Coordinates of C-alpha atoms in Angstrom, one line a residue:
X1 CA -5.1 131.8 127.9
X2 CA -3.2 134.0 125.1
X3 CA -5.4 134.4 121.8
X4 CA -4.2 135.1 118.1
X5 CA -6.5 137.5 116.5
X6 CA -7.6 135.1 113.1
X7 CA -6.8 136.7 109.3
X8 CA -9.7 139.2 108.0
X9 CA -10.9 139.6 104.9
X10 CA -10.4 143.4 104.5
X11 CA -13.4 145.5 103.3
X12 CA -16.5 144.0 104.9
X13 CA -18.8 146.6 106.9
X14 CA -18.9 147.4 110.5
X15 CA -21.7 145.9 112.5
X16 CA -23.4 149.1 114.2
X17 CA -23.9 149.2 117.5
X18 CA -25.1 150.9 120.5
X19 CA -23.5 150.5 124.2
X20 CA -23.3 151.7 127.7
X21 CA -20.5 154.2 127.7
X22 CA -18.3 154.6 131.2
X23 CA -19.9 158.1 130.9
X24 CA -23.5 156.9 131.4
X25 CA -24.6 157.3 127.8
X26 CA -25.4 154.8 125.6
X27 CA -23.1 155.5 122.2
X28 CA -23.5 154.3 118.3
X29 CA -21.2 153.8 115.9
X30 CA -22.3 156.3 114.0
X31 CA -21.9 158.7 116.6
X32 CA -18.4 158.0 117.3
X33 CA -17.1 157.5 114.2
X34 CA -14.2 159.5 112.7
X35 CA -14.8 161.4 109.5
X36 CA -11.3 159.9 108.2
X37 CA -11.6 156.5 110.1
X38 CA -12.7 154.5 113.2
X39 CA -10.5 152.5 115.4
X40 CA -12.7 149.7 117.4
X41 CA -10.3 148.5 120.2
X42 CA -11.4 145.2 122.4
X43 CA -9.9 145.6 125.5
X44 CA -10.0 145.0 129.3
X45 CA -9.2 146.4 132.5
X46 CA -7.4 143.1 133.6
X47 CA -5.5 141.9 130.7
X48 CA -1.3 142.0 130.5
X49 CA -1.3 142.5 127.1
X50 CA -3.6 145.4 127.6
X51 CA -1.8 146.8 130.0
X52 CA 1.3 146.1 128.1
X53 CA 0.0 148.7 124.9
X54 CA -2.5 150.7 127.1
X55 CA -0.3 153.9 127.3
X56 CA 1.0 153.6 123.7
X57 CA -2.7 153.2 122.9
X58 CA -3.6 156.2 124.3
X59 CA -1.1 158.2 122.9
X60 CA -2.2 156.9 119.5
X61 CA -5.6 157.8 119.8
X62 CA -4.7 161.2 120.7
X63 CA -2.4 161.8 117.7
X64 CA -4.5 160.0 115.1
X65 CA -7.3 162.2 116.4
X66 CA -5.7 164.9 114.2
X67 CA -5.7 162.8 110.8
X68 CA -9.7 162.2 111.5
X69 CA -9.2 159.1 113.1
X70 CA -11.2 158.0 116.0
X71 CA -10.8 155.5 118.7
X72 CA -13.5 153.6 120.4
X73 CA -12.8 150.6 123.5
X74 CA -14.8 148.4 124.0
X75 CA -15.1 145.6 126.7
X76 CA -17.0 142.0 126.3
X77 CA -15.6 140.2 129.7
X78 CA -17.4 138.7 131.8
X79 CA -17.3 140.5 134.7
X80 CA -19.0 137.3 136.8
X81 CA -15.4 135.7 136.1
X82 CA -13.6 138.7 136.1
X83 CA -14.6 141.3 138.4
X84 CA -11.3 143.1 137.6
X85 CA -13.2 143.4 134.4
X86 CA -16.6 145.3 135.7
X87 CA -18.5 148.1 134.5
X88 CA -17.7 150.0 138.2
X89 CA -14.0 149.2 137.4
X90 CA -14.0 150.3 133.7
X91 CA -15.2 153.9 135.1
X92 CA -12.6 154.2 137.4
X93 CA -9.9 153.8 134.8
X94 CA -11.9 155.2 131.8
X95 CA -10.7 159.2 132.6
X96 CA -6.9 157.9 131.7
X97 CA -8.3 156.6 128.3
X98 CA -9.2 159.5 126.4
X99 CA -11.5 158.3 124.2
X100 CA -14.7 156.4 124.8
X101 CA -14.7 153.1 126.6
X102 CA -17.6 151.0 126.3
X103 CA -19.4 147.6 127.9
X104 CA -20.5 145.4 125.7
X105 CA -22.6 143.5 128.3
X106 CA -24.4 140.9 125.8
X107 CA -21.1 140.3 124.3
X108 CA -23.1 140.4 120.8
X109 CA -20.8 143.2 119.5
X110 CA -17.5 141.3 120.0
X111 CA -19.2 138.2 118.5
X112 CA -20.5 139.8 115.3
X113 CA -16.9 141.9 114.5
X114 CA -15.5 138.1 115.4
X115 CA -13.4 139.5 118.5
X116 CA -11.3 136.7 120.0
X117 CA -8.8 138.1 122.3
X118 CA -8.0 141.7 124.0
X119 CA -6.3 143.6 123.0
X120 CA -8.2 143.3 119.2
X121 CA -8.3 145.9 117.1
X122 CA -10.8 146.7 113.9
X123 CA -9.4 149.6 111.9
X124 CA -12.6 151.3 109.1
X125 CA -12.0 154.1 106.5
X126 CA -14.2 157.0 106.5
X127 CA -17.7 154.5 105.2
X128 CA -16.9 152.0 107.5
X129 CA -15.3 149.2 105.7
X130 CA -12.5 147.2 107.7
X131 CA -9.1 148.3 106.2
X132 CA -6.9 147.1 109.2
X133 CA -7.0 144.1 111.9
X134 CA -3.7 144.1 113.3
X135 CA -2.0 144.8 116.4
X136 CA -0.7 148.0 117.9
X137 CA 2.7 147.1 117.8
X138 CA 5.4 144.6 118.5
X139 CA 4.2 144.4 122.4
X140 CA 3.3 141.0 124.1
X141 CA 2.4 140.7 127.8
X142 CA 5.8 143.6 128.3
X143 CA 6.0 146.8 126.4
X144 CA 7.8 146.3 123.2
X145 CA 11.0 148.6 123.2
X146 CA 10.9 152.4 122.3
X147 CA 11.4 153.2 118.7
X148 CA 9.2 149.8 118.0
X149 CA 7.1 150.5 115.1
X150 CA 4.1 152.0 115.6
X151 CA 2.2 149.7 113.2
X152 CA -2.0 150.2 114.4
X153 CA -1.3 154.4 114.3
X154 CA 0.6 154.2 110.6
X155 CA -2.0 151.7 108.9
X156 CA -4.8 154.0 110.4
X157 CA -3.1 157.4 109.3
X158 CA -2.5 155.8 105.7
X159 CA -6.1 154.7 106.0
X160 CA -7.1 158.5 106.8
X161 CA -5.1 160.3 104.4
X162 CA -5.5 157.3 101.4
X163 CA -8.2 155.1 102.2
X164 CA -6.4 152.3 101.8
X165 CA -3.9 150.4 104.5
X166 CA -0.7 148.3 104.2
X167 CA -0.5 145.0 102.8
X168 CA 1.4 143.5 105.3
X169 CA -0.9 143.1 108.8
X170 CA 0.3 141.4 111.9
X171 CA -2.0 139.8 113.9
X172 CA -3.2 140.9 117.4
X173 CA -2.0 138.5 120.5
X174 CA -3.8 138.7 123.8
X175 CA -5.6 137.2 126.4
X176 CA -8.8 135.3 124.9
X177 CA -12.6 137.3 125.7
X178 CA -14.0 135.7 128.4
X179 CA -17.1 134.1 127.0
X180 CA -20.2 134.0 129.5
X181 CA -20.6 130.4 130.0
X182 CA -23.7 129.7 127.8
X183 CA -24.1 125.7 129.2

């Protein structure tokens, strides 16, 4: 079921964390953090609209990477529902990422930065404060065409090089997290 990413009020703190990486270490926030500004992606191995953005995403991270940006994925699926969606898989694609790509197992972490859909994506300044949650670009479940704008790597380089990001912020769109059943 496609997911629209709710309005966020821009400044609050990131919630630390500290998750399995695809590399067998567990990773902070802290540790991953950009000196300019931190990009924390919820994503999936499953999901069209992931899939959709995933190259344009990669490409992104690499060339904010340069402005001090960096970019973290993390997954909350279930992987009981969605084996697609499993730790074993997220390691097998994880060496196309190019960043860090972790499991949020407990799902806590999605739930406290109030992640509803994948992709979702959490843009900080350099002390952690939330400056962007929009979406990568114009994309839905196909690749938007080329020349779209590039909205996720221009709020996050503004972010880097003036701590602040644009006004204007569109929502992401994805499919929903798949919640553990808690009944």
């Amino acid at each position: 079921m496609a997911a629209e990413a709710p309005h966020a009020e821009i400044g609050w703190a990131a919630p630390p964390f500290a998750l399995s990486g695809t590399d067998g270490r567990t990773h902070t926030l802290a540790e991953l953090a950009g000196p300019r500004g931190t990009v924390v992606a919820f994503i999936c191995n499953h999901c069209p609209y992931v899939k959709a953005i995933l190259p344009r995403l990669v490409r992104d991270a690499r060339e904010l990477r340069a402005f001090g940006v960096h970019v973290v994925g993390i997954n909350a699926n279930d992987p009981a529902a969605y084996p697609e969606d499993s730790f074993e898989r997220m390691v097998e694609i994880a060496p196309t990422l190019g960043f860090p790509y972790l499991h949020d197992e407990t799902q806590q972490v999605a739930r406290a930065y109030g992640a509803v859909c994948t992709p979702d994506f959490f843009g900080f300044d350099a002390q952690l404060r939330l400056r962007y949650r929009g979406r990568l670009d114009a994309s839905r479940k196909e690749a938007a065409p080329e020349g779209t704008p590039r909205e996720l790597f221009e709020a996050m380089k503004l972010v880097a090089l003036t701590g602040r990001a644009p006004e204007e912020q569109h929502p992401c769109i994805g499919c929903s997290i798949k919640w553990r059943d808690e009944g």
